[in-house]
Short mmCIF file of C-alpha atoms and ligand atoms in Angstrom, two decimals:
data_model
loop_
_atom_site.label_atom_id
_atom_site.label_comp_id
_atom_site.label_asym_id
_atom_site.label_seq_id
_atom_site.Cartn_x
_atom_site.Cartn_y
_atom_site.Cartn_z
CA UNK H 1 -19.37 -17.61 -9.40
CA UNK H 2 -18.96 -15.48 -12.50
CA UNK H 3 -19.15 -11.74 -12.98
CA UNK H 4 -22.48 -12.16 -14.81
CA UNK H 5 -23.93 -13.68 -11.61
CA UNK H 6 -23.26 -10.31 -9.96
CA UNK H 7 -25.80 -8.65 -12.26
CA UNK H 8 -23.40 -6.03 -13.52
CA UNK H 9 -24.49 -4.25 -16.71
CA UNK H 10 -23.10 -5.35 -20.06
CA UNK H 11 -20.66 -2.43 -20.65
CA UNK H 12 -19.02 -3.21 -17.31
CA UNK H 13 -18.92 -6.94 -18.01
CA UNK H 14 -17.27 -6.20 -21.35
CA UNK H 15 -14.65 -4.02 -19.65
CA UNK H 16 -13.97 -6.76 -17.09
CA UNK H 17 -13.46 -9.18 -19.93
CA UNK H 18 -10.96 -6.78 -21.49
CA UNK H 19 -8.95 -6.78 -18.25
CA UNK H 20 -8.72 -10.57 -18.39
CA UNK H 21 -10.30 -11.31 -15.00
CA UNK H 22 -12.10 -14.63 -15.19
CA UNK H 23 -13.96 -14.73 -11.89
CA UNK H 24 -14.66 -12.41 -8.96
CA UNK H 25 -12.25 -12.54 -6.03
CA UNK H 26 -13.82 -13.47 -2.65
CA UNK H 27 -14.24 -9.85 -1.54
CA UNK H 28 -15.85 -8.99 -4.87
CA UNK H 29 -18.22 -11.96 -4.68
CA UNK H 30 -19.33 -10.93 -1.20
CA UNK H 31 -19.35 -7.14 -1.37
CA UNK H 32 -20.71 -6.40 -4.85
CA UNK H 33 -24.25 -7.81 -4.29
CA UNK H 34 -24.60 -5.90 -1.00
CA UNK H 35 -23.36 -2.64 -2.52
CA UNK H 36 -25.72 -3.10 -5.47
CA UNK H 37 -28.58 -3.24 -2.92
CA UNK H 38 -27.44 0.24 -1.83
CA UNK H 39 -26.44 -0.84 1.66
CA UNK H 40 -23.49 0.53 3.63
CA UNK H 41 -20.57 -1.88 3.79
CA UNK H 42 -17.53 -2.32 6.00
CA UNK H 43 -14.99 -4.25 3.96
CA UNK H 44 -12.16 -5.79 5.89
CA UNK H 45 -9.63 -6.61 3.23
CA UNK H 46 -6.04 -5.89 2.42
CA UNK H 47 -4.76 -4.56 -0.86
CA UNK H 48 -4.09 -7.33 -3.33
CA UNK H 49 -7.48 -8.90 -2.73
CA UNK H 50 -9.26 -7.07 -5.56
CA UNK H 51 -10.99 -4.66 -3.18
CA UNK H 52 -10.73 -1.68 -5.54
CA UNK H 53 -12.88 -3.46 -8.11
CA UNK H 54 -15.16 -4.61 -5.27
CA UNK H 55 -16.28 -1.01 -4.76
CA UNK H 56 -15.68 0.58 -8.17
CA UNK H 57 -17.62 -1.97 -10.26
CA UNK H 58 -20.91 -1.64 -8.34
CA UNK H 59 -20.36 2.11 -8.06
CA UNK H 60 -20.24 2.42 -11.85
CA UNK H 61 -23.31 0.18 -12.15
CA UNK H 62 -25.31 2.24 -9.62
CA UNK H 63 -24.38 5.61 -11.14
CA UNK H 64 -25.43 4.29 -14.55
CA UNK H 65 -28.79 3.17 -13.16
CA UNK H 66 -29.93 6.32 -11.42
CA UNK H 67 -30.37 9.90 -12.52
CA UNK H 68 -28.26 12.60 -10.83
CA UNK H 69 -30.27 14.09 -7.95
CA UNK H 70 -28.36 17.38 -8.00
CA UNK H 71 -25.41 18.90 -9.82
CA UNK H 72 -21.89 18.16 -8.59
CA UNK H 73 -20.04 15.06 -7.49
CA UNK H 74 -21.97 11.79 -7.47
CA UNK H 75 -19.33 9.49 -5.99
CA UNK H 76 -16.31 10.34 -3.86
CA UNK H 77 -13.46 7.98 -3.01
CA UNK H 78 -11.12 9.15 -0.26
CA UNK H 79 -7.78 7.42 -0.07
CA UNK H 80 -4.66 8.11 2.01
CA UNK H 81 -1.94 8.60 -0.62
CA UNK H 82 -1.48 10.16 -4.02
CA UNK H 83 -0.28 6.87 -5.47
CA UNK H 84 -3.42 5.10 -4.33
CA UNK H 85 -5.55 7.85 -5.81
CA UNK H 86 -3.77 7.43 -9.16
CA UNK H 87 -4.15 3.67 -8.95
CA UNK H 88 -7.87 3.81 -8.24
CA UNK H 89 -8.29 6.28 -11.12
CA UNK H 90 -6.48 3.86 -13.47
CA UNK H 91 -8.76 1.03 -12.33
CA UNK H 92 -11.89 3.11 -12.93
CA UNK H 93 -10.64 4.13 -16.37
CA UNK H 94 -10.26 0.42 -17.23
CA UNK H 95 -13.66 -0.58 -15.87
CA UNK H 96 -15.51 2.36 -17.45
CA UNK H 97 -14.00 1.84 -20.89
CA UNK H 98 -17.44 1.36 -22.45
CA UNK H 99 -19.18 3.99 -20.32
CA UNK H 100 -19.06 7.73 -20.37
CA UNK H 101 -17.98 8.98 -16.95
CA UNK H 102 -16.18 12.13 -15.93
CA UNK H 103 -13.42 11.55 -13.39
CA UNK H 104 -11.26 13.91 -11.38
CA UNK H 105 -8.37 13.28 -9.01
CA UNK H 106 -7.49 15.59 -6.16
CA UNK H 107 -4.24 15.37 -4.20
CA UNK H 108 -1.53 17.61 -2.83
CA UNK H 109 1.96 18.26 -4.15
CA UNK H 110 0.73 19.56 -7.51
CA UNK H 111 -1.06 22.73 -8.63
CA UNK H 112 -4.69 23.22 -7.57
CA UNK H 113 -5.91 24.87 -10.75
CA UNK H 114 -6.28 21.82 -13.03
CA UNK H 115 -8.12 20.03 -10.21
CA UNK H 116 -10.49 22.96 -9.71
CA UNK H 117 -11.02 23.03 -13.47
CA UNK H 118 -11.88 19.30 -13.52
CA UNK H 119 -14.46 19.87 -10.76
CA UNK H 120 -15.95 22.80 -12.64
CA UNK H 121 -16.13 20.67 -15.78
CA UNK H 122 -18.63 18.44 -13.99
CA UNK H 123 -16.59 15.52 -12.63
CA UNK H 124 -19.03 12.84 -11.42
CA UNK H 125 -16.53 10.56 -9.70
CA UNK H 126 -13.79 12.16 -7.62
CA UNK H 127 -10.86 10.31 -6.09
CA UNK H 128 -9.06 12.37 -3.46
CA UNK H 129 -6.64 12.50 -0.57
CA UNK H 130 -8.23 14.14 2.49
CA UNK H 131 -5.95 17.19 2.89
CA UNK H 132 -6.27 18.71 -0.59
CA UNK H 133 -9.94 17.78 -0.77
CA UNK H 134 -10.58 19.74 2.41
CA UNK H 135 -8.62 22.73 1.06
CA UNK H 136 -10.70 22.80 -2.12
CA UNK H 137 -13.91 22.34 -0.15
CA UNK H 138 -13.04 25.28 2.08
CA UNK H 139 -12.49 27.37 -1.04
CA UNK H 140 -15.99 26.40 -2.20
CA UNK H 141 -15.00 24.32 -5.22
CA UNK H 142 -16.62 21.04 -4.20
CA UNK H 143 -20.36 20.61 -4.59
CA UNK H 144 -21.53 17.52 -2.75
CA UNK H 145 -25.29 18.06 -2.78
CA UNK H 146 -25.75 15.25 -5.27
CA UNK H 147 -23.40 12.78 -3.57
CA UNK H 148 -24.72 9.21 -3.80
CA UNK H 149 -21.71 7.13 -2.74
CA UNK H 150 -18.81 7.80 -0.40
CA UNK H 151 -15.92 5.33 -0.22
CA UNK H 152 -13.28 5.53 2.49
CA UNK H 153 -10.42 3.39 1.30
CA UNK H 154 -7.64 2.19 3.63
CA UNK H 155 -9.50 3.83 6.50
CA UNK H 156 -7.11 2.39 9.10
CA UNK H 157 -4.17 4.05 7.40
CA UNK H 158 -6.01 7.36 7.13
CA UNK H 159 -6.53 7.26 10.90
CA UNK H 160 -2.84 6.44 11.43
CA UNK H 161 -1.93 9.42 9.27
CA UNK H 162 -4.02 11.77 11.40
CA UNK H 163 -6.74 12.43 8.81
CA UNK H 164 -9.69 11.96 11.18
CA UNK H 165 -10.41 15.69 11.68
CA UNK H 166 -10.26 16.29 7.90
CA UNK H 167 -12.54 13.31 7.27
CA UNK H 168 -15.06 14.58 9.81
CA UNK H 169 -15.12 18.01 8.19
CA UNK H 170 -15.57 16.51 4.74
CA UNK H 171 -18.36 14.11 5.75
CA UNK H 172 -20.24 16.92 7.52
CA UNK H 173 -20.82 18.57 4.14
CA UNK H 174 -22.43 15.47 2.63
CA UNK H 175 -26.09 14.54 2.36
CA UNK H 176 -27.15 12.00 4.99
CA UNK H 177 -28.93 9.77 2.51
CA UNK H 178 -25.69 8.76 0.82
CA UNK H 179 -24.33 5.20 0.70
CA UNK H 180 -21.06 4.84 2.61
CA UNK H 181 -18.49 2.10 2.00
CA UNK H 182 -15.53 1.80 4.30
CA UNK H 183 -12.54 -0.41 3.56
CA UNK H 184 -9.83 -1.20 6.06
CA UNK H 185 -7.16 -3.87 6.45
CA UNK H 186 -8.03 -4.32 10.11
CA UNK H 187 -11.12 -3.85 12.26
CA UNK H 188 -9.98 -1.94 15.34
CA UNK H 189 -12.02 -0.15 17.99
CA UNK H 190 -11.21 3.12 16.25
CA UNK H 191 -12.52 1.83 12.93
CA UNK H 192 -15.71 0.68 14.64
CA UNK H 193 -16.09 4.17 16.08
CA UNK H 194 -15.62 5.60 12.60
CA UNK H 195 -18.28 3.35 11.10
CA UNK H 196 -20.74 4.38 13.86
CA UNK H 197 -20.10 8.02 12.97
CA UNK H 198 -20.21 7.74 9.20
CA UNK H 199 -22.37 4.73 8.31
CA UNK H 200 -25.91 3.49 8.74
CA UNK H 201 -26.52 -0.16 9.61
CA UNK H 202 -23.48 -1.34 7.69
CA UNK H 203 -22.97 -4.98 6.67
CA UNK H 204 -19.50 -6.29 7.39
CA UNK H 205 -17.72 -8.23 4.70
CA UNK H 206 -14.55 -9.90 5.79
CA UNK H 207 -12.41 -12.11 3.72
CA UNK H 208 -10.79 -15.07 5.34
CA UNK H 209 -7.21 -16.13 5.75
CA UNK H 210 -6.97 -17.38 2.21
CA UNK H 211 -5.89 -14.03 0.91
CA UNK H 212 -3.63 -13.15 3.81
CA UNK H 213 -0.27 -12.73 2.09
CA UNK H 214 1.43 -14.01 5.24
CA UNK H 215 0.03 -17.40 4.32
CA UNK H 216 0.57 -17.31 0.57
CA UNK H 217 3.81 -15.42 -0.04
CA UNK H 218 7.07 -17.37 0.45
CA UNK H 219 8.81 -15.73 3.35
CA UNK H 220 12.25 -15.89 4.87
CA UNK H 221 14.27 -13.97 7.37
CA UNK H 222 17.99 -13.23 7.10
CA UNK H 223 19.59 -12.80 10.48
CA UNK H 224 22.52 -10.49 9.92
CA UNK H 225 24.49 -7.78 11.65
CA UNK H 226 23.40 -4.34 10.63
CA UNK H 227 26.64 -3.45 8.81
CA UNK H 228 26.29 -6.42 6.48
CA UNK H 229 22.83 -5.53 5.19
CA UNK H 230 24.10 -3.75 2.09
CA UNK H 231 26.70 -6.39 1.12
CA UNK H 232 24.05 -9.08 1.54
CA UNK H 233 21.63 -7.08 -0.58
CA UNK H 234 24.22 -6.82 -3.37
CA UNK H 235 24.83 -10.53 -3.04
CA UNK H 236 21.14 -11.29 -3.38
CA UNK H 237 20.93 -9.14 -6.50
CA UNK H 238 23.37 -11.46 -8.24
CA UNK H 239 20.40 -13.75 -8.73
CA UNK H 240 18.47 -12.92 -11.91
CA UNK H 241 15.35 -14.14 -10.10
CA UNK H 242 15.24 -10.79 -8.31
CA UNK H 243 13.67 -9.18 -11.31
CA UNK H 244 11.21 -6.60 -10.02
CA UNK H 245 12.01 -5.80 -6.44
CA UNK H 246 10.35 -3.53 -3.91
CA UNK H 247 12.60 -2.67 -0.96
CA UNK H 248 11.16 -1.20 2.22
CA UNK H 249 12.99 1.08 4.61
CA UNK H 250 11.56 3.02 7.51
CA UNK H 251 13.03 6.47 6.83
CA UNK H 252 12.75 8.68 3.76
CA UNK H 253 16.41 9.65 3.57
CA UNK H 254 17.41 5.98 3.83
CA UNK H 255 15.24 5.28 0.79
CA UNK H 256 17.09 7.89 -1.28
CA UNK H 257 20.49 6.78 -0.04
CA UNK H 258 19.87 3.12 -0.65
CA UNK H 259 18.51 3.76 -4.16
CA UNK H 260 21.57 5.85 -4.94
CA UNK H 261 23.99 3.20 -3.74
CA UNK H 262 22.22 0.44 -5.61
CA UNK H 263 22.35 2.52 -8.80
CA UNK H 264 26.06 3.11 -8.22
CA UNK H 265 26.41 -0.67 -8.03
CA UNK H 266 24.73 -1.03 -11.46
CA UNK H 267 21.38 -2.07 -10.05
CA UNK H 268 18.86 0.43 -11.46
CA UNK H 269 16.91 1.75 -8.48
CA UNK H 270 14.85 4.76 -7.51
CA UNK H 271 13.27 5.96 -4.28
CA UNK H 272 9.64 6.72 -3.71
CA UNK H 273 8.69 8.72 -0.64
CA UNK H 274 6.80 11.79 0.45
CA UNK H 275 9.69 14.22 -0.04
CA UNK H 276 9.90 13.54 -3.76
CA UNK H 277 7.61 15.53 -6.02
CA UNK H 278 4.48 13.90 -7.34
CA UNK H 279 6.03 13.82 -10.81
CA UNK H 280 9.21 12.16 -9.58
CA UNK H 281 7.20 9.53 -7.72
CA UNK H 282 4.93 8.82 -10.65
CA UNK H 283 7.85 8.63 -13.09
CA UNK H 284 9.66 6.16 -10.84
CA UNK H 285 6.51 4.07 -10.49
CA UNK H 286 5.88 4.07 -14.24
CA UNK H 287 9.45 3.00 -15.01
CA UNK H 288 9.16 0.24 -12.44
CA UNK H 289 5.86 -0.95 -13.86
CA UNK H 290 7.27 -0.95 -17.38
CA UNK H 291 10.21 -3.08 -16.24
CA UNK H 292 12.77 -0.30 -16.87
CA UNK H 293 13.71 -0.12 -13.22
CA UNK H 294 14.72 -3.21 -11.31
CA UNK H 295 14.27 -1.77 -7.85
CA UNK H 296 11.97 0.67 -6.13
CA UNK H 297 12.94 1.68 -2.58
CA UNK H 298 10.06 3.00 -0.52
CA UNK H 299 8.80 3.85 2.93
CA UNK H 300 5.62 2.31 4.32
CA UNK H 301 3.46 5.35 3.73
CA UNK H 302 4.60 6.04 0.17
CA UNK H 303 4.38 2.44 -0.93
CA UNK H 304 1.15 1.70 0.87
CA UNK H 305 -1.31 -0.13 -1.33
CA UNK H 306 0.73 0.34 -4.47
CA UNK H 307 -0.52 -2.16 -6.97
CA UNK H 308 2.16 -3.36 -9.31
CA UNK H 309 1.65 -6.74 -10.79
CA UNK H 310 4.73 -8.87 -11.22
CA UNK H 311 6.72 -7.73 -8.19
CA UNK H 312 8.91 -10.82 -7.77
CA UNK H 313 10.44 -9.92 -4.42
CA UNK H 314 9.74 -7.69 -1.47
CA UNK H 315 12.79 -7.02 0.68
CA UNK H 316 12.31 -5.59 4.13
CA UNK H 317 15.70 -3.92 4.39
CA UNK H 318 14.52 -2.32 7.62
CA UNK H 319 12.31 -4.33 9.92
CA UNK H 320 8.77 -2.90 9.92
CA UNK H 321 7.64 -0.70 12.81
CA UNK H 322 4.24 -2.37 13.03
CA UNK H 323 3.17 -5.95 12.44
CA UNK H 324 0.41 -4.71 10.14
CA UNK H 325 3.05 -2.97 8.00
CA UNK H 326 4.69 -6.36 7.44
CA UNK H 327 1.45 -7.74 6.04
CA UNK H 328 1.02 -4.70 3.81
CA UNK H 329 4.62 -4.82 2.63
CA UNK H 330 4.72 -8.48 1.69
CA UNK H 331 1.28 -8.15 0.10
CA UNK H 332 2.95 -6.11 -2.66
CA UNK H 333 4.17 -9.41 -4.11
CA UNK H 334 2.28 -12.60 -4.90
CA UNK H 335 -0.63 -10.48 -6.08
CA UNK H 336 -3.71 -11.88 -7.79
CA UNK H 337 -2.61 -15.49 -7.74
CA UNK H 338 1.03 -14.86 -8.77
CA UNK H 339 3.84 -16.23 -6.59
CA UNK H 340 6.16 -14.00 -4.66
CA UNK H 341 9.01 -13.95 -2.18
CA UNK H 342 9.40 -11.76 0.85
CA UNK H 343 12.84 -11.42 2.43
CA UNK H 344 13.28 -9.66 5.75
CA UNK H 345 16.59 -8.53 7.21
CA UNK H 346 16.68 -8.87 10.97
CA UNK H 347 19.45 -7.59 13.19
CA UNK H 348 20.02 -8.77 16.71
CA UNK H 349 18.15 -5.92 18.36
CA UNK H 350 15.07 -6.87 16.34
CA UNK H 351 14.81 -10.51 17.41
CA UNK H 352 12.12 -9.79 19.96
CA UNK H 353 10.12 -7.83 17.43
CA UNK H 354 10.48 -10.77 15.05
CA UNK H 355 9.10 -13.18 17.66
CA UNK H 356 6.21 -10.78 18.17
CA UNK H 357 5.59 -10.65 14.42
CA UNK H 358 5.58 -14.46 14.19
CA UNK H 359 2.95 -14.61 16.92
CA UNK H 360 0.93 -12.01 15.02
CA UNK H 361 0.97 -13.90 11.72
CA UNK H 362 0.65 -17.23 13.56
CA UNK H 363 3.58 -18.87 11.86
CA UNK H 364 7.34 -19.21 12.04
CA UNK H 365 9.27 -17.58 9.23
CA UNK H 366 12.14 -19.74 7.91
CA UNK H 367 15.49 -18.28 9.01
CA UNK H 368 18.82 -18.00 7.30
CA UNK H 369 21.91 -16.75 9.06
CA UNK H 370 24.54 -14.52 7.62
CA UNK H 371 27.17 -17.17 8.37
CA UNK H 372 25.32 -19.56 6.03
CA UNK H 373 26.21 -17.38 3.07
CA UNK H 374 29.32 -17.49 1.14
CA UNK H 375 29.43 -14.04 -0.31
CA UNK H 376 32.00 -11.40 -0.97
CA UNK H 377 31.97 -8.60 1.52
CA UNK H 378 33.28 -5.58 -0.33
CA UNK H 379 35.98 -3.79 1.61
CA UNK H 380 35.11 -1.74 3.56
CA UNK H 381 31.67 -3.23 4.16
CA UNK H 382 29.14 -0.86 5.58
CA UNK H 383 25.47 -0.60 6.15
CA UNK H 384 23.67 1.31 3.44
CA UNK H 385 26.59 1.09 1.06
CA UNK H 386 29.59 3.27 0.45
CA UNK H 387 29.19 6.21 2.78
CA UNK H 388 31.89 7.40 5.21
CA UNK H 389 32.34 5.01 8.10
CA UNK H 390 30.85 6.07 11.43
CA UNK H 391 32.35 4.92 14.68
CA UNK H 392 29.43 2.78 15.64
CA UNK H 393 29.57 0.95 12.32
CA UNK H 394 33.07 -0.21 13.07
CA UNK H 395 34.20 -3.80 13.49
CA UNK H 396 30.81 -5.31 14.24
CA UNK H 397 31.63 -8.90 13.60
CA UNK H 398 28.84 -11.40 13.19
CA UNK H 399 29.74 -13.01 16.51
CA UNK H 400 29.67 -9.84 18.56
CA UNK H 401 26.22 -9.11 17.14
CA UNK H 402 25.00 -12.32 18.69
CA UNK H 403 26.87 -12.08 21.94
CA UNK H 404 24.72 -9.93 24.18
CA UNK H 405 21.13 -11.00 23.97
CA UNK H 406 18.74 -8.77 25.84
CA UNK H 407 21.28 -6.05 26.33
CA UNK H 408 19.79 -3.64 23.85
CA UNK H 409 16.20 -2.54 24.10
CA UNK H 410 13.87 -3.75 21.41
CA UNK H 411 13.52 -0.39 19.71
CA UNK H 412 10.29 -0.81 17.79
CA UNK H 413 8.57 2.44 18.65
CA UNK H 414 8.27 5.04 15.92
CA UNK H 415 10.51 7.35 17.92
CA UNK H 416 13.44 5.07 17.20
CA UNK H 417 12.93 5.25 13.48
P1 AMP M 501 -6.53 -4.42 -5.21
O1 AMP M 501 -6.73 -5.29 -4.02
O2 AMP M 501 -7.73 -3.66 -5.57
O3 AMP M 501 -5.30 -3.55 -5.05
O4 AMP M 501 -6.27 -5.37 -6.49
C1 AMP M 501 -5.15 -6.19 -6.60
C2 AMP M 501 -4.92 -6.68 -8.02
O5 AMP M 501 -5.86 -7.69 -8.37
C3 AMP M 501 -5.04 -5.60 -9.10
O6 AMP M 501 -3.93 -5.73 -9.95
C4 AMP M 501 -6.30 -5.94 -9.84
O7 AMP M 501 -6.18 -5.56 -11.20
C5 AMP M 501 -6.36 -7.43 -9.68
N1 AMP M 501 -7.74 -7.98 -9.71
C6 AMP M 501 -8.86 -7.37 -9.24
N2 AMP M 501 -9.93 -8.17 -9.41
C7 AMP M 501 -9.48 -9.31 -9.99
C8 AMP M 501 -10.10 -10.52 -10.41
N3 AMP M 501 -11.40 -10.72 -10.26
N4 AMP M 501 -9.32 -11.47 -10.98
C9 AMP M 501 -7.99 -11.27 -11.12
N5 AMP M 501 -7.33 -10.15 -10.75
C10 AMP M 501 -8.07 -9.19 -10.19
#
């Protein structure tokens, strides 16, 4: 299949050619024709599959084909994080290179005024996070009478983040004859409920295992005691192959601390998480994308869906809370046909969670043990790098970490993180 088979107009085909894509990805091949027929779609696809283009390309084609039915926004994309909003905007800018469309982005953490101004200037396509969008709606700045297309991107994550009430309020203000596209990595009962509420006779488009990063990204697990995580990380960074590396931790302050300690060890790193300002996050992302920063340390929420081509390695410094998070994390590498490696650190208390994860992804992950490595452990060696030693960090030898299976609870609940 080619993009011309999808009956996209010439200016869009030209823009696709400029991006260098040669053929539609599976989700694009399946979803675009249905969206072009103006039907509601449930797209079950993870990031990295080309799903953004799967909804933005037909959206641009449709808006170009029909006259505005009322003033105001014509297409609205709701997405869970500011980074995703920026990423979708960048994609639309690329794909609409030969068109004339007015875009606006709406998200928290920055001033409202420029966003209000962009709406007043007649933005046709708006990409927004739910919270700020609701604020601006309540202040009367968002006119949705002419809304043709609503996209809910990463709907599962928006539910996880507690955005359902905001989404309900937003959708209530929309015309019923809109087209609604909902994308989610998983199809849960909650998502089905959401589609019943927001969509009309949707077609489901699911893409098969082929694009599941758990099956395409090279994975391995390092079984190590907690206090040796940082020394092992430094050891791994001796390899020049770790060129553009995304490290995941579960807590915001760990992200900052780890980035600081890596930088102090001459490994340029920055943190990206919700407590940093939008500008700080964007600057860190830009530097990373431009290859000026070797490492980005993030939490699941902040790094969700971030699309950076050329991430060579994903390192799960902290084991993920949820199996789905593992899929999302490792999907940051090996994107769009490139190869990638995913390394996961596992401490003894996480062995049960690891077994559970392997059942979830239906495969064993190759294991390496700390004792198999011949690396220098800086003295004193501590988890998270050179911070003052705490009592419970003390003298945890590799053996003692293996000695008492089953003694500790498998702490996988969010409360433990
Ligand atoms: P997404 O799943 O939307 O986050 O997209 C993942 C990556 O795939 C992005 O870097 C896109 O630019 C890229 N991409 C999207 N469509 C295609 C395509 N048809 N061929 C190659 N790369 C693509």
